[in-house]
Amino acid sequence: MTTVAIIQARMSSSRLPGKVLKPLLGLPSIVFMAQRVRQARCVDRLIVATSVDASDDPLAEVLAAHGIECFRGPLADVLARFHQAASHAGADVVLRLTGDCPLIDPELIDRVAALVIEGSAAYATNAVPASFPDGLDVEAMRIEALAAAAAEATLPSDREHVTPFIRREVQRFPARSVSAFADLSSMRWTVDHPDDLAHVEALLAAVGATSPTGFDRFDLYRAIERHGVQRGQDHQRNEGYLKSLRDDAAA
C-alpha cells in the first residue's frame, strides 16, 4: 500500500501572494514544510501539487532546486489537480496538506493516516471538528474516495477545496477524526496573512529552532507557555473555504 503526501500550493494567494516561498530559518516556507512532512513514518512519497499557470513557475523552480517532486495541473480546479497528482503517483492512501501549514507535525500526520491505512476509515482528519491549532491540519483518504469526488463533485467550492464532497458522503466513505488533548483551536499557526508569518517566526524563535525538524508541537506548546508568544484567531479560520461557500450561494 502506497501512501502519498500531497501538499497543494500556489503563488497567487489573494491574502499573502507568494507565501509558500517566504523564508523560514533561511529556507523557502514550502521547503521548510516538506522537510517536516518527510519525518512522518507513513509517507512513501511526497509531492507538491501546483498549477500550470505561469505564476507558479518560480515555485516549480524552487522545488526542483531542492529535490522536491512537483506535479502541475489546473489552477482553479484543485480537486482535479489533486486527483491527477495522486493517480500519477500510484497512491492507495492520499494525504492532503496545504502549503500554508509550515509547522505541520509529523506525528499527527502518522496518527491521521493510520486510521485510513489500517482500514477503519475511508477518510480521516484532525481538522473536523477543530481542536488542534490552526496550521496543523491533516486529511487522509483512500484513492477511491478521491476519485469519486473528482468524478462527481460539481460545486465550485468542492472543486477548489478537494474534500468537502467526501465529508458529505459519509455513508459511502466512513470517516474518523483525531482530537487534541484539549481544545487548542483558538491558536493560529497557519500562514495566510503577513502577520501570520511574523507570528510563526516568533514561535520558531521562542522554541529555539535552528532547523525545520528539531522540534515538535509539544515543544511549541511549552515555548508558548514559557515565553507568552501565543496569538489568538484574529483572522477567520478556513477563511478561503467560507468565501467559496458564499460564492456558491451567490451563483
PDB file of C-alpha atoms in Angstrom:
ATOM      1  CA  MET A   1       0.000   0.000   0.000  1.00  0.00           C
ATOM      2  CA  THR A   2       1.471   3.323  -1.111  1.00  0.00           C
ATOM      3  CA  THR A   3       0.826   6.438   0.954  1.00  0.00           C
ATOM      4  CA  VAL A   4       1.438   9.707  -0.872  1.00  0.00           C
ATOM      5  CA  ALA A   5       1.543  13.066   0.869  1.00  0.00           C
ATOM      6  CA  ILE A   6       0.430  15.862  -1.437  1.00  0.00           C
ATOM      7  CA  ILE A   7       0.961  19.487  -0.457  1.00  0.00           C
ATOM      8  CA  GLN A   8      -1.206  21.816  -2.509  1.00  0.00           C
ATOM      9  CA  ALA A   9       0.438  25.161  -3.090  1.00  0.00           C
ATOM     10  CA  ARG A  10       0.326  28.140  -5.423  1.00  0.00           C
ATOM     11  CA  MET A  11       1.900  31.551  -5.687  1.00  0.00           C
ATOM     12  CA  SER A  12      -1.289  33.507  -6.372  1.00  0.00           C
ATOM     13  CA  SER A  13      -2.744  33.613  -2.855  1.00  0.00           C
ATOM     14  CA  SER A  14      -5.060  36.616  -2.582  1.00  0.00           C
ATOM     15  CA  ARG A  15      -4.197  37.344   1.067  1.00  0.00           C
ATOM     16  CA  LEU A  16      -0.422  36.796   1.004  1.00  0.00           C
ATOM     17  CA  PRO A  17       0.887  36.344  -2.564  1.00  0.00           C
ATOM     18  CA  GLY A  18       3.959  34.130  -2.773  1.00  0.00           C
ATOM     19  CA  LYS A  19       3.532  32.967   0.821  1.00  0.00           C
ATOM     20  CA  VAL A  20       4.892  29.485   0.113  1.00  0.00           C
ATOM     21  CA  LEU A  21       8.289  30.966  -0.793  1.00  0.00           C
ATOM     22  CA  LYS A  22       8.561  33.301   2.198  1.00  0.00           C
ATOM     23  CA  PRO A  23      11.720  32.432   4.172  1.00  0.00           C
ATOM     24  CA  LEU A  24      11.683  30.483   7.438  1.00  0.00           C
ATOM     25  CA  LEU A  25      15.064  29.743   9.019  1.00  0.00           C
ATOM     26  CA  GLY A  26      16.663  30.614   5.685  1.00  0.00           C
ATOM     27  CA  LEU A  27      14.541  28.180   3.665  1.00  0.00           C
ATOM     28  CA  PRO A  28      11.507  28.825   1.463  1.00  0.00           C
ATOM     29  CA  SER A  29       8.452  28.042   3.574  1.00  0.00           C
ATOM     30  CA  ILE A  30       7.345  25.194   1.273  1.00  0.00           C
ATOM     31  CA  VAL A  31      10.783  23.566   1.600  1.00  0.00           C
ATOM     32  CA  PHE A  32      10.702  24.033   5.375  1.00  0.00           C
ATOM     33  CA  MET A  33       7.299  22.299   5.427  1.00  0.00           C
ATOM     34  CA  ALA A  34       8.367  19.492   3.099  1.00  0.00           C
ATOM     35  CA  GLN A  35      11.268  18.626   5.378  1.00  0.00           C
ATOM     36  CA  ARG A  36       8.859  18.281   8.293  1.00  0.00           C
ATOM     37  CA  VAL A  37       6.437  16.139   6.265  1.00  0.00           C
ATOM     38  CA  ARG A  38       9.260  13.791   5.313  1.00  0.00           C
ATOM     39  CA  GLN A  39       9.716  12.973   9.012  1.00  0.00           C
ATOM     40  CA  ALA A  40       6.347  11.189   9.039  1.00  0.00           C
ATOM     41  CA  ARG A  41       6.909   7.431   9.040  1.00  0.00           C
ATOM     42  CA  CYS A  42       3.864   6.680   6.906  1.00  0.00           C
ATOM     43  CA  VAL A  43       4.864   8.819   3.926  1.00  0.00           C
ATOM     44  CA  ASP A  44       6.196   6.790   0.992  1.00  0.00           C
ATOM     45  CA  ARG A  45       6.255   9.688  -1.451  1.00  0.00           C
ATOM     46  CA  LEU A  46       5.925  13.462  -1.193  1.00  0.00           C
ATOM     47  CA  ILE A  47       4.591  15.674  -3.988  1.00  0.00           C
ATOM     48  CA  VAL A  48       3.836  19.373  -4.144  1.00  0.00           C
ATOM     49  CA  ALA A  49       0.829  19.890  -6.430  1.00  0.00           C
ATOM     50  CA  THR A  50       0.811  23.305  -8.035  1.00  0.00           C
ATOM     51  CA  SER A  51      -0.669  24.722 -11.221  1.00  0.00           C
ATOM     52  CA  VAL A  52       0.416  25.000 -14.845  1.00  0.00           C
ATOM     53  CA  ASP A  53      -0.117  28.748 -14.652  1.00  0.00           C
ATOM     54  CA  ALA A  54       2.982  30.837 -15.352  1.00  0.00           C
ATOM     55  CA  SER A  55       2.624  32.449 -11.920  1.00  0.00           C
ATOM     56  CA  ASP A  56       3.684  29.122 -10.395  1.00  0.00           C
ATOM     57  CA  ASP A  57       6.873  28.769 -12.449  1.00  0.00           C
ATOM     58  CA  PRO A  58       9.017  30.266  -9.626  1.00  0.00           C
ATOM     59  CA  LEU A  59       7.571  27.720  -7.190  1.00  0.00           C
ATOM     60  CA  ALA A  60       8.320  24.823  -9.540  1.00  0.00           C
ATOM     61  CA  GLU A  61      11.882  26.095  -9.951  1.00  0.00           C
ATOM     62  CA  VAL A  62      12.460  26.279  -6.200  1.00  0.00           C
ATOM     63  CA  LEU A  63      11.083  22.770  -5.705  1.00  0.00           C
ATOM     64  CA  ALA A  64      13.348  21.395  -8.436  1.00  0.00           C
ATOM     65  CA  ALA A  65      16.356  23.123  -6.880  1.00  0.00           C
ATOM     66  CA  HIS A  66      15.619  21.422  -3.548  1.00  0.00           C
ATOM     67  CA  GLY A  67      14.882  17.978  -4.999  1.00  0.00           C
ATOM     68  CA  ILE A  68      11.162  18.052  -4.166  1.00  0.00           C
ATOM     69  CA  GLU A  69       8.807  16.374  -6.616  1.00  0.00           C
ATOM     70  CA  CYS A  70       6.346  18.744  -8.275  1.00  0.00           C
ATOM     71  CA  PHE A  71       3.147  17.940 -10.154  1.00  0.00           C
ATOM     72  CA  ARG A  72       1.423  20.671 -12.150  1.00  0.00           C
ATOM     73  CA  GLY A  73      -2.287  20.683 -13.003  1.00  0.00           C
ATOM     74  CA  PRO A  74      -5.262  23.033 -13.271  1.00  0.00           C
ATOM     75  CA  LEU A  75      -5.101  26.313 -11.358  1.00  0.00           C
ATOM     76  CA  ALA A  76      -8.773  26.681 -10.385  1.00  0.00           C
ATOM     77  CA  ASP A  77      -9.881  23.030 -10.310  1.00  0.00           C
ATOM     78  CA  VAL A  78      -7.750  21.978  -7.355  1.00  0.00           C
ATOM     79  CA  LEU A  79      -9.691  18.730  -6.938  1.00  0.00           C
ATOM     80  CA  ALA A  80      -8.746  17.649 -10.469  1.00  0.00           C
ATOM     81  CA  ARG A  81      -5.135  18.686  -9.856  1.00  0.00           C
ATOM     82  CA  PHE A  82      -5.045  16.738  -6.606  1.00  0.00           C
ATOM     83  CA  HIS A  83      -6.569  13.588  -8.116  1.00  0.00           C
ATOM     84  CA  GLN A  84      -4.234  13.751 -11.110  1.00  0.00           C
ATOM     85  CA  ALA A  85      -1.221  14.033  -8.813  1.00  0.00           C
ATOM     86  CA  ALA A  86      -2.378  11.091  -6.683  1.00  0.00           C
ATOM     87  CA  SER A  87      -3.070   8.934  -9.746  1.00  0.00           C
ATOM     88  CA  HIS A  88       0.300   9.860 -11.240  1.00  0.00           C
ATOM     89  CA  ALA A  89       1.974   8.683  -8.034  1.00  0.00           C
ATOM     90  CA  GLY A  90       0.040   5.398  -7.843  1.00  0.00           C
ATOM     91  CA  ALA A  91      -1.354   6.290  -4.430  1.00  0.00           C
ATOM     92  CA  ASP A  92      -3.558   3.955  -2.408  1.00  0.00           C
ATOM     93  CA  VAL A  93      -3.815   6.390   0.502  1.00  0.00           C
ATOM     94  CA  VAL A  94      -3.589  10.124  -0.096  1.00  0.00           C
ATOM     95  CA  LEU A  95      -2.633  12.730   2.482  1.00  0.00           C
ATOM     96  CA  ARG A  96      -3.886  16.239   1.771  1.00  0.00           C
ATOM     97  CA  LEU A  97      -1.766  19.009   3.241  1.00  0.00           C
ATOM     98  CA  THR A  98      -1.818  22.700   2.386  1.00  0.00           C
ATOM     99  CA  GLY A  99       1.216  24.884   1.819  1.00  0.00           C
ATOM    100  CA  ASP A 100       0.187  27.423   4.452  1.00  0.00           C
ATOM    101  CA  CYS A 101       0.994  24.979   7.297  1.00  0.00           C
ATOM    102  CA  PRO A 102       4.796  25.072   7.694  1.00  0.00           C
ATOM    103  CA  LEU A 103       4.628  23.888  11.330  1.00  0.00           C
ATOM    104  CA  ILE A 104       2.779  20.690  10.382  1.00  0.00           C
ATOM    105  CA  ASP A 105       3.561  17.899  12.847  1.00  0.00           C
ATOM    106  CA  PRO A 106       4.884  14.535  11.544  1.00  0.00           C
ATOM    107  CA  GLU A 107       3.406  12.547  14.435  1.00  0.00           C
ATOM    108  CA  LEU A 108      -0.040  13.978  13.688  1.00  0.00           C
ATOM    109  CA  ILE A 109       0.340  13.019  10.042  1.00  0.00           C
ATOM    110  CA  ASP A 110       1.046   9.446  11.142  1.00  0.00           C
ATOM    111  CA  ARG A 111      -1.900   9.365  13.558  1.00  0.00           C
ATOM    112  CA  VAL A 112      -4.404  10.578  10.984  1.00  0.00           C
ATOM    113  CA  ALA A 113      -3.021   8.406   8.188  1.00  0.00           C
ATOM    114  CA  ALA A 114      -3.131   5.273  10.361  1.00  0.00           C
ATOM    115  CA  LEU A 115      -6.925   5.426  10.535  1.00  0.00           C
ATOM    116  CA  VAL A 116      -7.093   5.005   6.756  1.00  0.00           C
ATOM    117  CA  ILE A 117      -4.064   2.776   6.261  1.00  0.00           C
ATOM    118  CA  GLU A 118      -5.331   0.317   8.866  1.00  0.00           C
ATOM    119  CA  GLY A 119      -8.746   0.215   7.189  1.00  0.00           C
ATOM    120  CA  SER A 120     -11.033   1.701   9.829  1.00  0.00           C
ATOM    121  CA  ALA A 121     -11.950   4.719   7.694  1.00  0.00           C
ATOM    122  CA  ALA A 122     -12.037   5.873   4.082  1.00  0.00           C
ATOM    123  CA  TYR A 123     -11.396   9.426   5.229  1.00  0.00           C
ATOM    124  CA  ALA A 124      -9.796  10.806   8.384  1.00  0.00           C
ATOM    125  CA  THR A 125      -8.790  14.210   9.666  1.00  0.00           C
ATOM    126  CA  ASN A 126      -7.747  16.138  12.738  1.00  0.00           C
ATOM    127  CA  ALA A 127      -9.427  19.328  11.475  1.00  0.00           C
ATOM    128  CA  VAL A 128     -13.160  18.443  11.678  1.00  0.00           C
ATOM    129  CA  PRO A 129     -14.107  19.104  14.371  1.00  0.00           C
ATOM    130  CA  ALA A 130     -11.279  21.541  15.007  1.00  0.00           C
ATOM    131  CA  SER A 131      -9.328  21.005  18.222  1.00  0.00           C
ATOM    132  CA  PHE A 132      -5.679  21.447  17.183  1.00  0.00           C
ATOM    133  CA  PRO A 133      -4.067  24.803  16.422  1.00  0.00           C
ATOM    134  CA  ASP A 134      -4.957  26.179  13.008  1.00  0.00           C
ATOM    135  CA  GLY A 135      -1.986  25.194  10.854  1.00  0.00           C
ATOM    136  CA  LEU A 136      -1.699  21.532  11.905  1.00  0.00           C
ATOM    137  CA  ASP A 137      -4.483  20.295   9.608  1.00  0.00           C
ATOM    138  CA  VAL A 138      -4.116  16.824   8.084  1.00  0.00           C
ATOM    139  CA  GLU A 139      -6.551  14.902   5.901  1.00  0.00           C
ATOM    140  CA  ALA A 140      -6.151  11.296   4.729  1.00  0.00           C
ATOM    141  CA  MET A 141      -8.344   9.422   2.269  1.00  0.00           C
ATOM    142  CA  ARG A 142      -8.434   6.288   0.179  1.00  0.00           C
ATOM    143  CA  ILE A 143      -7.827   6.883  -3.510  1.00  0.00           C
ATOM    144  CA  GLU A 144     -11.316   5.570  -4.267  1.00  0.00           C
ATOM    145  CA  ALA A 145     -12.883   8.387  -2.255  1.00  0.00           C
ATOM    146  CA  LEU A 146     -10.753  10.992  -4.001  1.00  0.00           C
ATOM    147  CA  ALA A 147     -11.569   9.504  -7.415  1.00  0.00           C
ATOM    148  CA  ALA A 148     -15.301   9.633  -6.670  1.00  0.00           C
ATOM    149  CA  ALA A 149     -15.043  13.274  -5.632  1.00  0.00           C
ATOM    150  CA  ALA A 150     -13.092  14.159  -8.773  1.00  0.00           C
ATOM    151  CA  ALA A 151     -15.682  12.439 -10.962  1.00  0.00           C
ATOM    152  CA  GLU A 152     -18.868  13.561  -9.226  1.00  0.00           C
ATOM    153  CA  ALA A 153     -18.367  16.867  -7.394  1.00  0.00           C
ATOM    154  CA  THR A 154     -19.848  19.860  -9.185  1.00  0.00           C
ATOM    155  CA  LEU A 155     -19.962  22.726  -6.677  1.00  0.00           C
ATOM    156  CA  PRO A 156     -17.182  25.278  -7.224  1.00  0.00           C
ATOM    157  CA  SER A 157     -16.310  25.067  -3.517  1.00  0.00           C
ATOM    158  CA  ASP A 158     -15.905  21.280  -3.838  1.00  0.00           C
ATOM    159  CA  ARG A 159     -13.580  21.681  -6.817  1.00  0.00           C
ATOM    160  CA  GLU A 160     -11.474  24.315  -5.040  1.00  0.00           C
ATOM    161  CA  HIS A 161     -11.181  22.655  -1.619  1.00  0.00           C
ATOM    162  CA  VAL A 162     -10.896  18.945  -2.572  1.00  0.00           C
ATOM    163  CA  THR A 163     -12.524  17.123   0.360  1.00  0.00           C
ATOM    164  CA  PRO A 164     -15.971  18.648   1.212  1.00  0.00           C
ATOM    165  CA  PHE A 165     -17.694  16.194  -1.156  1.00  0.00           C
ATOM    166  CA  ILE A 166     -16.039  13.242   0.616  1.00  0.00           C
ATOM    167  CA  ARG A 167     -17.012  14.570   4.052  1.00  0.00           C
ATOM    168  CA  ARG A 168     -20.657  14.887   2.987  1.00  0.00           C
ATOM    169  CA  GLU A 169     -20.714  11.336   1.593  1.00  0.00           C
ATOM    170  CA  VAL A 170     -20.019   9.780   4.972  1.00  0.00           C
ATOM    171  CA  GLN A 171     -22.204   6.725   4.324  1.00  0.00           C
ATOM    172  CA  ARG A 172     -20.110   5.863   1.271  1.00  0.00           C
ATOM    173  CA  PHE A 173     -16.810   6.917   2.824  1.00  0.00           C
ATOM    174  CA  PRO A 174     -16.757   6.223   6.590  1.00  0.00           C
ATOM    175  CA  ALA A 175     -14.892   8.967   8.424  1.00  0.00           C
ATOM    176  CA  ARG A 176     -12.928   9.182  11.655  1.00  0.00           C
ATOM    177  CA  SER A 177     -11.234  12.060  13.435  1.00  0.00           C
ATOM    178  CA  VAL A 178      -8.275  12.672  15.733  1.00  0.00           C
ATOM    179  CA  SER A 179      -8.708  15.133  18.599  1.00  0.00           C
ATOM    180  CA  ALA A 180      -6.229  17.089  20.683  1.00  0.00           C
ATOM    181  CA  PHE A 181      -5.895  16.589  24.453  1.00  0.00           C
ATOM    182  CA  ALA A 182      -7.758  19.906  24.905  1.00  0.00           C
ATOM    183  CA  ASP A 183      -9.452  22.461  22.682  1.00  0.00           C
ATOM    184  CA  LEU A 184      -6.483  24.316  21.179  1.00  0.00           C
ATOM    185  CA  SER A 185      -8.363  25.526  18.099  1.00  0.00           C
ATOM    186  CA  SER A 186      -8.073  29.176  19.132  1.00  0.00           C
ATOM    187  CA  MET A 187      -4.322  29.017  18.449  1.00  0.00           C
ATOM    188  CA  ARG A 188      -3.273  30.224  14.998  1.00  0.00           C
ATOM    189  CA  TRP A 189      -0.132  28.699  13.475  1.00  0.00           C
ATOM    190  CA  THR A 190      -1.081  28.942   9.802  1.00  0.00           C
ATOM    191  CA  VAL A 191       0.430  31.415   7.325  1.00  0.00           C
ATOM    192  CA  ASP A 192      -2.262  33.178   5.330  1.00  0.00           C
ATOM    193  CA  HIS A 193      -1.610  36.853   6.139  1.00  0.00           C
ATOM    194  CA  PRO A 194       1.566  38.901   6.721  1.00  0.00           C
ATOM    195  CA  ASP A 195       1.011  38.935  10.482  1.00  0.00           C
ATOM    196  CA  ASP A 196       0.707  35.127  10.431  1.00  0.00           C
ATOM    197  CA  LEU A 197       4.211  34.874   9.029  1.00  0.00           C
ATOM    198  CA  ALA A 198       5.555  37.161  11.746  1.00  0.00           C
ATOM    199  CA  HIS A 199       3.858  35.015  14.391  1.00  0.00           C
ATOM    200  CA  VAL A 200       5.320  31.773  13.049  1.00  0.00           C
ATOM    201  CA  GLU A 201       8.760  33.421  13.063  1.00  0.00           C
ATOM    202  CA  ALA A 202       8.173  34.369  16.715  1.00  0.00           C
ATOM    203  CA  LEU A 203       7.175  30.789  17.558  1.00  0.00           C
ATOM    204  CA  LEU A 204      10.336  29.433  15.939  1.00  0.00           C
ATOM    205  CA  ALA A 205      12.437  31.926  17.908  1.00  0.00           C
ATOM    206  CA  ALA A 206      10.672  31.010  21.141  1.00  0.00           C
ATOM    207  CA  VAL A 207      11.324  27.300  20.656  1.00  0.00           C
ATOM    208  CA  GLY A 208      14.940  27.975  19.679  1.00  0.00           C
ATOM    209  CA  ALA A 209      14.572  26.193  16.349  1.00  0.00           C
ATOM    210  CA  THR A 210      17.663  26.010  14.146  1.00  0.00           C
ATOM    211  CA  SER A 211      16.262  23.570  11.572  1.00  0.00           C
ATOM    212  CA  PRO A 212      12.789  22.520  10.365  1.00  0.00           C
ATOM    213  CA  THR A 213      12.986  19.111  12.038  1.00  0.00           C
ATOM    214  CA  GLY A 214      14.372  19.766  15.515  1.00  0.00           C
ATOM    215  CA  PHE A 215      11.080  20.341  17.352  1.00  0.00           C
ATOM    216  CA  ASP A 216       7.506  19.077  17.592  1.00  0.00           C
ATOM    217  CA  ARG A 217       4.173  20.591  18.566  1.00  0.00           C
ATOM    218  CA  PHE A 218       4.730  19.865  22.251  1.00  0.00           C
ATOM    219  CA  ASP A 219       7.943  21.884  22.139  1.00  0.00           C
ATOM    220  CA  LEU A 220       5.864  24.718  20.678  1.00  0.00           C
ATOM    221  CA  TYR A 221       3.214  24.397  23.403  1.00  0.00           C
ATOM    222  CA  ARG A 222       5.918  24.579  26.084  1.00  0.00           C
ATOM    223  CA  ALA A 223       7.605  27.553  24.416  1.00  0.00           C
ATOM    224  CA  ILE A 224       4.290  29.396  24.245  1.00  0.00           C
ATOM    225  CA  GLU A 225       3.733  28.795  27.943  1.00  0.00           C
ATOM    226  CA  ARG A 226       7.254  29.948  28.844  1.00  0.00           C
ATOM    227  CA  HIS A 227       7.505  32.970  26.599  1.00  0.00           C
ATOM    228  CA  GLY A 228       3.878  34.099  26.244  1.00  0.00           C
ATOM    229  CA  VAL A 229       4.036  34.316  22.447  1.00  0.00           C
ATOM    230  CA  GLN A 230       0.605  32.836  21.838  1.00  0.00           C
ATOM    231  CA  ARG A 231      -1.701  34.657  19.470  1.00  0.00           C
ATOM    232  CA  GLY A 232      -5.407  34.011  19.047  1.00  0.00           C
ATOM    233  CA  GLN A 233      -7.556  33.679  15.964  1.00  0.00           C
ATOM    234  CA  ASP A 234      -7.688  37.283  14.821  1.00  0.00           C
ATOM    235  CA  HIS A 235      -8.378  36.014  11.292  1.00  0.00           C
ATOM    236  CA  GLN A 236     -11.275  33.715  10.499  1.00  0.00           C
ATOM    237  CA  ARG A 237     -10.404  30.030  10.440  1.00  0.00           C
ATOM    238  CA  ASN A 238     -10.900  28.406   6.994  1.00  0.00           C
ATOM    239  CA  GLU A 239     -11.354  31.861   5.521  1.00  0.00           C
ATOM    240  CA  GLY A 240     -10.919  30.682   1.938  1.00  0.00           C
ATOM    241  CA  TYR A 241     -13.461  27.875   2.211  1.00  0.00           C
ATOM    242  CA  LEU A 242     -16.048  30.125   3.807  1.00  0.00           C
ATOM    243  CA  LYS A 243     -15.613  32.588   0.942  1.00  0.00           C
ATOM    244  CA  SER A 244     -16.115  29.745  -1.545  1.00  0.00           C
ATOM    245  CA  LEU A 245     -19.373  28.767   0.166  1.00  0.00           C
ATOM    246  CA  ARG A 246     -20.605  32.359  -0.124  1.00  0.00           C
ATOM    247  CA  ASP A 247     -19.690  32.310  -3.804  1.00  0.00           C
ATOM    248  CA  ASP A 248     -21.655  29.053  -4.245  1.00  0.00           C
ATOM    249  CA  ALA A 249     -24.728  30.681  -2.695  1.00  0.00           C
ATOM    250  CA  ALA A 250     -24.402  33.759  -4.881  1.00  0.00           C
ATOM    251  CA  ALA A 251     -24.037  31.829  -8.144  1.00  0.00           C
TER     252      ALA A 251
END
